[in-house]
Amino acid sequence: MTDPAQKTRGISAFIVDAESPGFDRSRHQVKLGVNASGTVEIFLTDVRVPAANLLGKEGDGFKIAMSTLDGGRIGIAAQAVGIATEAFEAALSYSKARRAFGKPISDFQVIRFYLADMATELDAARLLTRRAAAAKDRVKTEGGRYGFEAAVAKLFAAEMAQRVTTKALQIHGGYGYTKEYPVERNFRDARITEIYEGTSEIHRVIIAREIFRDAGLAIG
Ligand SMILES: Cc1cc2nc3c(=O)[nH]c(=O)nc-3n(C[C@H](O)[C@H](O)[C@H](O)COP(=O)(O)OP(=O)(O)OC[C@H]3O[C@@H](n4cnc5c(N)ncnc54)[C@H](O)[C@@H]3O)c2cc1C
């Protein structure tokens, strides 16, 4: 904070040289999923940063962080759609190959209905994600905001990914719980999409705020 009295308007963004004295990283965290991506905490202890490293204008830091999150949320929605797509395709293929009681499990109505629900939710999440990406493009040329579209896409896609990966694992039966098939990884990876770039709880706060904004919200 460059001016604590100004609260969010007193936050400024800086580029910090990772070689600066006082800059430190934790060891890599051992995580439930997304293990191809390293995660460390960073610590800044009395790090001195030259004024030339100011990003944007003084006091614009919160605005910069929030606009970065709006864009990032579309990326996480796309990640959730990607994880769920792999799980759905694996479950569809497994349902045709696995035979039980003399027929492929894809012949059982319950399995077909699981897959129908998964396909429906996946499609909806994909469309919401594309709508948010299109809104971001439109804002670049026409101005305005796309925070609502980004938040709705991220919240729905993240929660959809939990449901779809859970069902995909279930369709695999016991094998779903083993590392022989990709669905246990999809199930673990999906979990993070409800947490980073803002949790699902915070997304509901954001969406509610947009709904109750004075200017009103044109949905559609
Ligand atoms: C693998 C991984 C990678 C990450 N990468 C990054 C990164 O690159 N950059 C970065 O900055 N951060 C990163 N994070 C941090 C991540 O964004 C935060 O963990 C996340 O935003 C949640 O914040 P928190 O952990 O402080 O949870 P908390 O704020 O402590 O929340 C705990 C619980 O309380 C709820 N809660 C908190 N406040 C409210 C409220 N006002 N209303 C209702 N419910 C509330 C939360 O939804 C949650 O359920 C990463 C985290 C992980 C696990």
mmCIF file of C-alpha atoms and ligand atoms in Angstrom:
data_model
loop_
_atom_site.group_PDB
_atom_site.id
_atom_site.type_symbol
_atom_site.label_atom_id
_atom_site.label_comp_id
_atom_site.label_asym_id
_atom_site.label_seq_id
_atom_site.Cartn_x
_atom_site.Cartn_y
_atom_site.Cartn_z
ATOM 1 C CA MET A 1 0.000 0.000 0.000
ATOM 2 C CA THR A 2 1.483 3.329 -1.021
ATOM 3 C CA ASP A 3 -1.242 5.308 0.829
ATOM 4 C CA PRO A 4 -3.078 3.201 3.451
ATOM 5 C CA ALA A 5 -5.534 6.027 4.208
ATOM 6 C CA GLN A 6 -6.929 5.721 0.667
ATOM 7 C CA LYS A 7 -7.712 1.996 1.193
ATOM 8 C CA THR A 8 -8.136 0.262 -2.220
ATOM 9 C CA ARG A 9 -7.226 3.515 -4.005
ATOM 10 C CA GLY A 10 -3.960 3.542 -2.046
ATOM 11 C CA ILE A 11 -2.641 0.287 -3.519
ATOM 12 C CA SER A 12 0.011 0.465 -6.238
ATOM 13 C CA ALA A 13 1.465 -2.291 -8.427
ATOM 14 C CA PHE A 14 5.214 -2.819 -8.797
ATOM 15 C CA ILE A 15 7.449 -5.163 -10.741
ATOM 16 C CA VAL A 16 9.732 -6.747 -8.142
ATOM 17 C CA ASP A 17 13.100 -8.160 -9.189
ATOM 18 C CA ALA A 18 13.201 -11.717 -7.787
ATOM 19 C CA GLU A 19 16.931 -11.276 -7.119
ATOM 20 C CA SER A 20 16.306 -8.337 -4.736
ATOM 21 C CA PRO A 21 17.590 -8.736 -1.148
ATOM 22 C CA GLY A 22 14.640 -9.785 1.083
ATOM 23 C CA PHE A 23 12.802 -11.631 -1.719
ATOM 24 C CA ASP A 24 12.304 -15.284 -0.809
ATOM 25 C CA ARG A 25 10.340 -18.329 -1.996
ATOM 26 C CA SER A 26 9.011 -21.286 -0.021
ATOM 27 C CA ARG A 27 9.719 -24.869 -1.084
ATOM 28 C CA HIS A 28 7.354 -26.318 -3.689
ATOM 29 C CA GLN A 29 4.004 -27.160 -2.115
ATOM 30 C CA VAL A 30 2.867 -30.797 -2.292
ATOM 31 C CA LYS A 31 -0.611 -30.576 -3.786
ATOM 32 C CA LEU A 32 -3.734 -32.655 -4.469
ATOM 33 C CA GLY A 33 -3.610 -31.962 -8.211
ATOM 34 C CA VAL A 34 -2.291 -29.734 -11.030
ATOM 35 C CA ASN A 35 1.108 -31.204 -10.294
ATOM 36 C CA ALA A 36 2.628 -30.156 -13.624
ATOM 37 C CA SER A 37 2.449 -26.605 -12.282
ATOM 38 C CA GLY A 38 4.823 -25.668 -9.461
ATOM 39 C CA THR A 39 3.378 -23.659 -6.557
ATOM 40 C CA VAL A 40 5.447 -21.658 -4.082
ATOM 41 C CA GLU A 41 4.712 -18.856 -1.638
ATOM 42 C CA ILE A 42 6.733 -15.676 -2.008
ATOM 43 C CA PHE A 43 7.926 -13.545 0.878
ATOM 44 C CA LEU A 44 8.923 -9.879 0.720
ATOM 45 C CA THR A 45 10.924 -8.748 3.753
ATOM 46 C CA ASP A 46 11.933 -5.072 3.625
ATOM 47 C CA VAL A 47 12.498 -5.373 -0.132
ATOM 48 C CA ARG A 48 13.374 -2.014 -1.714
ATOM 49 C CA VAL A 49 11.842 -1.367 -5.143
ATOM 50 C CA PRO A 50 12.862 1.578 -7.351
ATOM 51 C CA ALA A 51 10.068 4.034 -8.268
ATOM 52 C CA ALA A 52 10.809 3.255 -11.937
ATOM 53 C CA ASN A 53 9.298 -0.228 -11.322
ATOM 54 C CA LEU A 54 5.826 1.225 -10.725
ATOM 55 C CA LEU A 55 3.298 -0.574 -12.970
ATOM 56 C CA GLY A 56 0.647 1.836 -14.283
ATOM 57 C CA LYS A 57 -0.113 4.887 -12.142
ATOM 58 C CA GLU A 58 0.273 5.265 -8.380
ATOM 59 C CA GLY A 59 -2.985 4.132 -6.722
ATOM 60 C CA ASP A 60 -4.039 1.990 -9.711
ATOM 61 C CA GLY A 61 -2.806 -1.300 -8.206
ATOM 62 C CA PHE A 62 -6.194 -2.617 -7.078
ATOM 63 C CA LYS A 63 -7.751 -1.795 -10.475
ATOM 64 C CA ILE A 64 -4.870 -3.592 -12.241
ATOM 65 C CA ALA A 65 -5.216 -6.660 -9.991
ATOM 66 C CA MET A 66 -8.996 -6.810 -10.458
ATOM 67 C CA SER A 67 -8.809 -6.487 -14.255
ATOM 68 C CA THR A 68 -6.119 -9.205 -14.309
ATOM 69 C CA LEU A 69 -8.502 -11.452 -12.343
ATOM 70 C CA ASP A 70 -11.400 -10.824 -14.766
ATOM 71 C CA GLY A 71 -9.261 -12.090 -17.648
ATOM 72 C CA GLY A 72 -7.729 -14.913 -15.605
ATOM 73 C CA ARG A 73 -11.175 -16.181 -14.643
ATOM 74 C CA ILE A 74 -11.969 -16.917 -18.289
ATOM 75 C CA GLY A 75 -8.736 -18.937 -18.414
ATOM 76 C CA ILE A 76 -9.767 -20.975 -15.357
ATOM 77 C CA ALA A 77 -13.242 -21.542 -16.840
ATOM 78 C CA ALA A 78 -11.516 -22.887 -19.971
ATOM 79 C CA GLN A 79 -9.274 -25.065 -17.782
ATOM 80 C CA ALA A 80 -12.360 -26.518 -16.033
ATOM 81 C CA VAL A 81 -13.997 -27.195 -19.407
ATOM 82 C CA GLY A 82 -10.787 -28.911 -20.603
ATOM 83 C CA ILE A 83 -10.487 -31.123 -17.505
ATOM 84 C CA ALA A 84 -14.170 -32.103 -17.701
ATOM 85 C CA THR A 85 -13.925 -32.794 -21.441
ATOM 86 C CA GLU A 86 -11.119 -35.319 -20.923
ATOM 87 C CA ALA A 87 -13.095 -36.994 -18.125
ATOM 88 C CA PHE A 88 -16.274 -37.086 -20.229
ATOM 89 C CA GLU A 89 -14.499 -38.592 -23.242
ATOM 90 C CA ALA A 90 -12.804 -41.216 -21.062
ATOM 91 C CA ALA A 91 -16.128 -42.142 -19.436
ATOM 92 C CA LEU A 92 -17.933 -42.375 -22.778
ATOM 93 C CA SER A 93 -15.258 -44.624 -24.218
ATOM 94 C CA TYR A 94 -15.067 -46.794 -21.048
ATOM 95 C CA SER A 95 -18.869 -47.190 -20.974
ATOM 96 C CA LYS A 96 -18.775 -48.730 -24.454
ATOM 97 C CA ALA A 97 -15.868 -51.074 -23.655
ATOM 98 C CA ARG A 98 -16.812 -52.317 -20.179
ATOM 99 C CA ARG A 99 -19.301 -55.192 -20.164
ATOM 100 C CA ALA A 100 -21.343 -56.156 -17.115
ATOM 101 C CA PHE A 101 -24.288 -58.564 -16.886
ATOM 102 C CA GLY A 102 -23.705 -59.559 -20.525
ATOM 103 C CA LYS A 103 -23.780 -56.116 -22.133
ATOM 104 C CA PRO A 104 -21.810 -52.872 -22.343
ATOM 105 C CA ILE A 105 -22.572 -50.631 -19.352
ATOM 106 C CA SER A 106 -23.527 -47.935 -21.922
ATOM 107 C CA ASP A 107 -26.702 -49.983 -22.472
ATOM 108 C CA PHE A 108 -27.853 -49.241 -18.903
ATOM 109 C CA GLN A 109 -30.138 -46.233 -18.831
ATOM 110 C CA VAL A 110 -28.560 -44.858 -15.647
ATOM 111 C CA ILE A 111 -25.127 -44.663 -17.346
ATOM 112 C CA ARG A 112 -26.625 -43.105 -20.492
ATOM 113 C CA PHE A 113 -28.410 -40.495 -18.358
ATOM 114 C CA TYR A 114 -25.188 -39.732 -16.444
ATOM 115 C CA LEU A 115 -23.479 -39.119 -19.785
ATOM 116 C CA ALA A 116 -26.405 -37.022 -21.055
ATOM 117 C CA ASP A 117 -26.239 -34.787 -17.957
ATOM 118 C CA MET A 118 -22.455 -34.496 -18.259
ATOM 119 C CA ALA A 119 -22.672 -33.515 -21.952
ATOM 120 C CA THR A 120 -25.376 -30.934 -21.217
ATOM 121 C CA GLU A 121 -23.467 -29.236 -18.404
ATOM 122 C CA LEU A 122 -20.216 -29.350 -20.325
ATOM 123 C CA ASP A 123 -21.844 -27.702 -23.328
ATOM 124 C CA ALA A 124 -23.363 -24.963 -21.156
ATOM 125 C CA ALA A 125 -19.999 -24.248 -19.488
ATOM 126 C CA ARG A 126 -18.228 -24.148 -22.854
ATOM 127 C CA LEU A 127 -20.768 -21.645 -24.202
ATOM 128 C CA LEU A 128 -20.534 -19.440 -21.089
ATOM 129 C CA THR A 129 -16.734 -19.464 -21.399
ATOM 130 C CA ARG A 130 -16.899 -18.457 -25.072
ATOM 131 C CA ARG A 131 -19.423 -15.736 -24.262
ATOM 132 C CA ALA A 132 -17.064 -14.330 -21.623
ATOM 133 C CA ALA A 133 -14.124 -14.423 -24.057
ATOM 134 C CA ALA A 134 -16.234 -12.643 -26.710
ATOM 135 C CA ALA A 135 -17.288 -10.033 -24.116
ATOM 136 C CA LYS A 136 -13.618 -9.437 -23.258
ATOM 137 C CA ASP A 137 -12.823 -8.911 -26.961
ATOM 138 C CA ARG A 138 -15.775 -6.543 -27.319
ATOM 139 C CA VAL A 139 -14.678 -4.480 -24.309
ATOM 140 C CA LYS A 140 -11.270 -3.969 -25.976
ATOM 141 C CA THR A 141 -12.876 -2.095 -28.895
ATOM 142 C CA GLU A 142 -16.143 -0.788 -27.440
ATOM 143 C CA GLY A 143 -15.238 -0.267 -23.766
ATOM 144 C CA GLY A 144 -17.431 -1.355 -20.853
ATOM 145 C CA ARG A 145 -16.965 -4.289 -18.501
ATOM 146 C CA TYR A 146 -17.042 -8.070 -18.663
ATOM 147 C CA GLY A 147 -16.676 -8.945 -14.965
ATOM 148 C CA PHE A 148 -20.153 -10.513 -14.768
ATOM 149 C CA GLU A 149 -19.665 -12.742 -17.820
ATOM 150 C CA ALA A 150 -16.216 -13.840 -16.568
ATOM 151 C CA ALA A 151 -17.474 -14.584 -13.037
ATOM 152 C CA VAL A 152 -20.548 -16.516 -14.220
ATOM 153 C CA ALA A 153 -18.443 -18.618 -16.615
ATOM 154 C CA LYS A 154 -15.792 -19.380 -13.974
ATOM 155 C CA LEU A 155 -18.281 -20.274 -11.231
ATOM 156 C CA PHE A 156 -20.422 -22.520 -13.429
ATOM 157 C CA ALA A 157 -17.503 -24.200 -15.218
ATOM 158 C CA ALA A 158 -15.658 -24.903 -11.943
ATOM 159 C CA GLU A 159 -18.711 -26.452 -10.267
ATOM 160 C CA MET A 160 -19.595 -28.352 -13.448
ATOM 161 C CA ALA A 161 -16.075 -29.836 -13.483
ATOM 162 C CA GLN A 162 -16.611 -31.255 -9.951
ATOM 163 C CA ARG A 163 -19.856 -32.948 -10.997
ATOM 164 C CA VAL A 164 -18.599 -34.226 -14.368
ATOM 165 C CA THR A 165 -15.314 -35.636 -13.021
ATOM 166 C CA THR A 166 -17.160 -37.288 -10.100
ATOM 167 C CA LYS A 167 -19.593 -38.982 -12.500
ATOM 168 C CA ALA A 168 -16.745 -39.969 -14.879
ATOM 169 C CA LEU A 169 -14.931 -41.659 -11.996
ATOM 170 C CA GLN A 170 -18.152 -43.422 -10.973
ATOM 171 C CA ILE A 171 -18.727 -44.742 -14.505
ATOM 172 C CA HIS A 172 -15.246 -46.311 -14.337
ATOM 173 C CA GLY A 173 -16.231 -48.221 -11.185
ATOM 174 C CA GLY A 174 -13.229 -49.528 -9.215
ATOM 175 C CA TYR A 175 -10.812 -48.709 -12.024
ATOM 176 C CA GLY A 176 -11.848 -45.051 -11.678
ATOM 177 C CA TYR A 177 -10.221 -45.004 -8.251
ATOM 178 C CA THR A 178 -6.923 -46.314 -9.591
ATOM 179 C CA LYS A 179 -4.176 -44.554 -11.482
ATOM 180 C CA GLU A 180 -4.649 -46.809 -14.533
ATOM 181 C CA TYR A 181 -7.153 -44.377 -16.031
ATOM 182 C CA PRO A 182 -6.982 -40.560 -16.330
ATOM 183 C CA VAL A 183 -10.198 -39.867 -14.415
ATOM 184 C CA GLU A 184 -8.702 -39.877 -10.914
ATOM 185 C CA ARG A 185 -6.313 -37.138 -12.089
ATOM 186 C CA ASN A 186 -9.202 -35.211 -13.679
ATOM 187 C CA PHE A 187 -11.096 -35.535 -10.376
ATOM 188 C CA ARG A 188 -8.123 -34.121 -8.419
ATOM 189 C CA ASP A 189 -7.263 -31.416 -10.953
ATOM 190 C CA ALA A 190 -10.876 -30.178 -11.146
ATOM 191 C CA ARG A 191 -10.805 -29.308 -7.426
ATOM 192 C CA ILE A 192 -8.470 -26.344 -7.823
ATOM 193 C CA THR A 193 -10.746 -24.563 -10.295
ATOM 194 C CA GLU A 194 -13.176 -23.850 -7.427
ATOM 195 C CA ILE A 195 -10.385 -22.267 -5.399
ATOM 196 C CA TYR A 196 -7.919 -20.152 -7.349
ATOM 197 C CA GLU A 197 -8.580 -16.928 -9.224
ATOM 198 C CA GLY A 198 -11.273 -16.423 -6.539
ATOM 199 C CA THR A 199 -13.210 -19.161 -4.733
ATOM 200 C CA SER A 200 -16.766 -20.133 -5.676
ATOM 201 C CA GLU A 201 -17.991 -18.324 -2.547
ATOM 202 C CA ILE A 202 -16.269 -15.095 -3.634
ATOM 203 C CA HIS A 203 -17.691 -15.544 -7.146
ATOM 204 C CA ARG A 204 -21.204 -15.562 -5.704
ATOM 205 C CA VAL A 205 -20.343 -12.328 -3.865
ATOM 206 C CA ILE A 206 -19.140 -10.776 -7.152
ATOM 207 C CA ILE A 207 -22.148 -11.964 -9.159
ATOM 208 C CA ALA A 208 -24.585 -10.749 -6.496
ATOM 209 C CA ARG A 209 -22.834 -7.368 -6.450
ATOM 210 C CA GLU A 210 -23.244 -7.099 -10.251
ATOM 211 C CA ILE A 211 -26.939 -8.030 -9.997
ATOM 212 C CA PHE A 212 -27.564 -5.361 -7.366
ATOM 213 C CA ARG A 213 -25.514 -2.636 -9.083
ATOM 214 C CA ASP A 214 -27.400 0.661 -9.483
ATOM 215 C CA ALA A 215 -26.988 0.654 -13.250
ATOM 216 C CA GLY A 216 -28.756 -2.714 -13.463
ATOM 217 C CA LEU A 217 -27.588 -5.658 -15.512
ATOM 218 C CA ALA A 218 -28.661 -6.658 -18.984
ATOM 219 C CA ILE A 219 -28.367 -10.444 -18.940
ATOM 220 C CA GLY A 220 -28.211 -12.254 -22.251
HETATM 221 C C1 LIG B 1 -2.352 -24.394 -6.647
HETATM 222 C C2 LIG B 1 -2.570 -22.967 -6.276
HETATM 223 C C3 LIG B 1 -2.079 -21.967 -7.094
HETATM 224 C C4 LIG B 1 -2.281 -20.621 -6.764
HETATM 225 N N1 LIG B 1 -1.754 -19.670 -7.573
HETATM 226 C C5 LIG B 1 -1.857 -18.381 -7.227
HETATM 227 C C6 LIG B 1 -1.235 -17.362 -7.999
HETATM 228 O O1 LIG B 1 -0.607 -17.651 -9.026
HETATM 229 N N2 LIG B 1 -1.333 -16.085 -7.588
HETATM 230 C C7 LIG B 1 -2.023 -15.750 -6.462
HETATM 231 O O2 LIG B 1 -2.080 -14.575 -6.130
HETATM 232 N N3 LIG B 1 -2.633 -16.679 -5.722
HETATM 233 C C8 LIG B 1 -2.562 -17.975 -6.052
HETATM 234 N N4 LIG B 1 -3.166 -18.935 -5.278
HETATM 235 C C9 LIG B 1 -3.920 -18.522 -4.094
HETATM 236 C C10 LIG B 1 -5.426 -18.612 -4.323
HETATM 237 O O3 LIG B 1 -5.858 -17.640 -5.246
HETATM 238 C C11 LIG B 1 -6.125 -18.472 -2.963
HETATM 239 O O4 LIG B 1 -5.804 -19.637 -2.199
HETATM 240 C C12 LIG B 1 -7.626 -18.340 -3.117
HETATM 241 O O5 LIG B 1 -7.981 -17.106 -3.706
HETATM 242 C C13 LIG B 1 -8.366 -18.433 -1.776
HETATM 243 O O6 LIG B 1 -7.816 -17.549 -0.851
HETATM 244 P P1 LIG B 1 -7.321 -18.093 0.572
HETATM 245 O O7 LIG B 1 -6.528 -19.335 0.356
HETATM 246 O O8 LIG B 1 -6.717 -16.950 1.285
HETATM 247 O O9 LIG B 1 -8.673 -18.535 1.256
HETATM 248 P P2 LIG B 1 -9.473 -17.769 2.389
HETATM 249 O O10 LIG B 1 -9.710 -16.353 1.950
HETATM 250 O O11 LIG B 1 -8.813 -18.021 3.692
HETATM 251 O O12 LIG B 1 -10.861 -18.541 2.338
HETATM 252 C C14 LIG B 1 -11.166 -19.700 3.112
HETATM 253 C C15 LIG B 1 -12.639 -20.019 2.903
HETATM 254 O O13 LIG B 1 -13.459 -18.902 3.333
HETATM 255 C C16 LIG B 1 -14.258 -18.429 2.269
HETATM 256 N N5 LIG B 1 -14.340 -16.961 2.312
HETATM 257 C C17 LIG B 1 -13.317 -16.076 2.475
HETATM 258 N N6 LIG B 1 -13.783 -14.817 2.419
HETATM 259 C C18 LIG B 1 -15.121 -14.902 2.214
HETATM 260 C C19 LIG B 1 -16.168 -13.938 2.055
HETATM 261 N N7 LIG B 1 -15.915 -12.631 2.066
HETATM 262 N N8 LIG B 1 -17.418 -14.388 1.834
HETATM 263 C C20 LIG B 1 -17.683 -15.717 1.804
HETATM 264 N N9 LIG B 1 -16.736 -16.681 1.943
HETATM 265 C C21 LIG B 1 -15.476 -16.272 2.151
HETATM 266 C C22 LIG B 1 -13.521 -18.890 1.000
HETATM 267 O O14 LIG B 1 -14.396 -18.951 -0.116
HETATM 268 C C23 LIG B 1 -12.988 -20.241 1.429
HETATM 269 O O15 LIG B 1 -14.003 -21.201 1.328
HETATM 270 C C24 LIG B 1 -2.988 -20.284 -5.587
HETATM 271 C C25 LIG B 1 -3.497 -21.293 -4.763
HETATM 272 C C26 LIG B 1 -3.286 -22.621 -5.092
HETATM 273 C C27 LIG B 1 -3.849 -23.691 -4.189
#
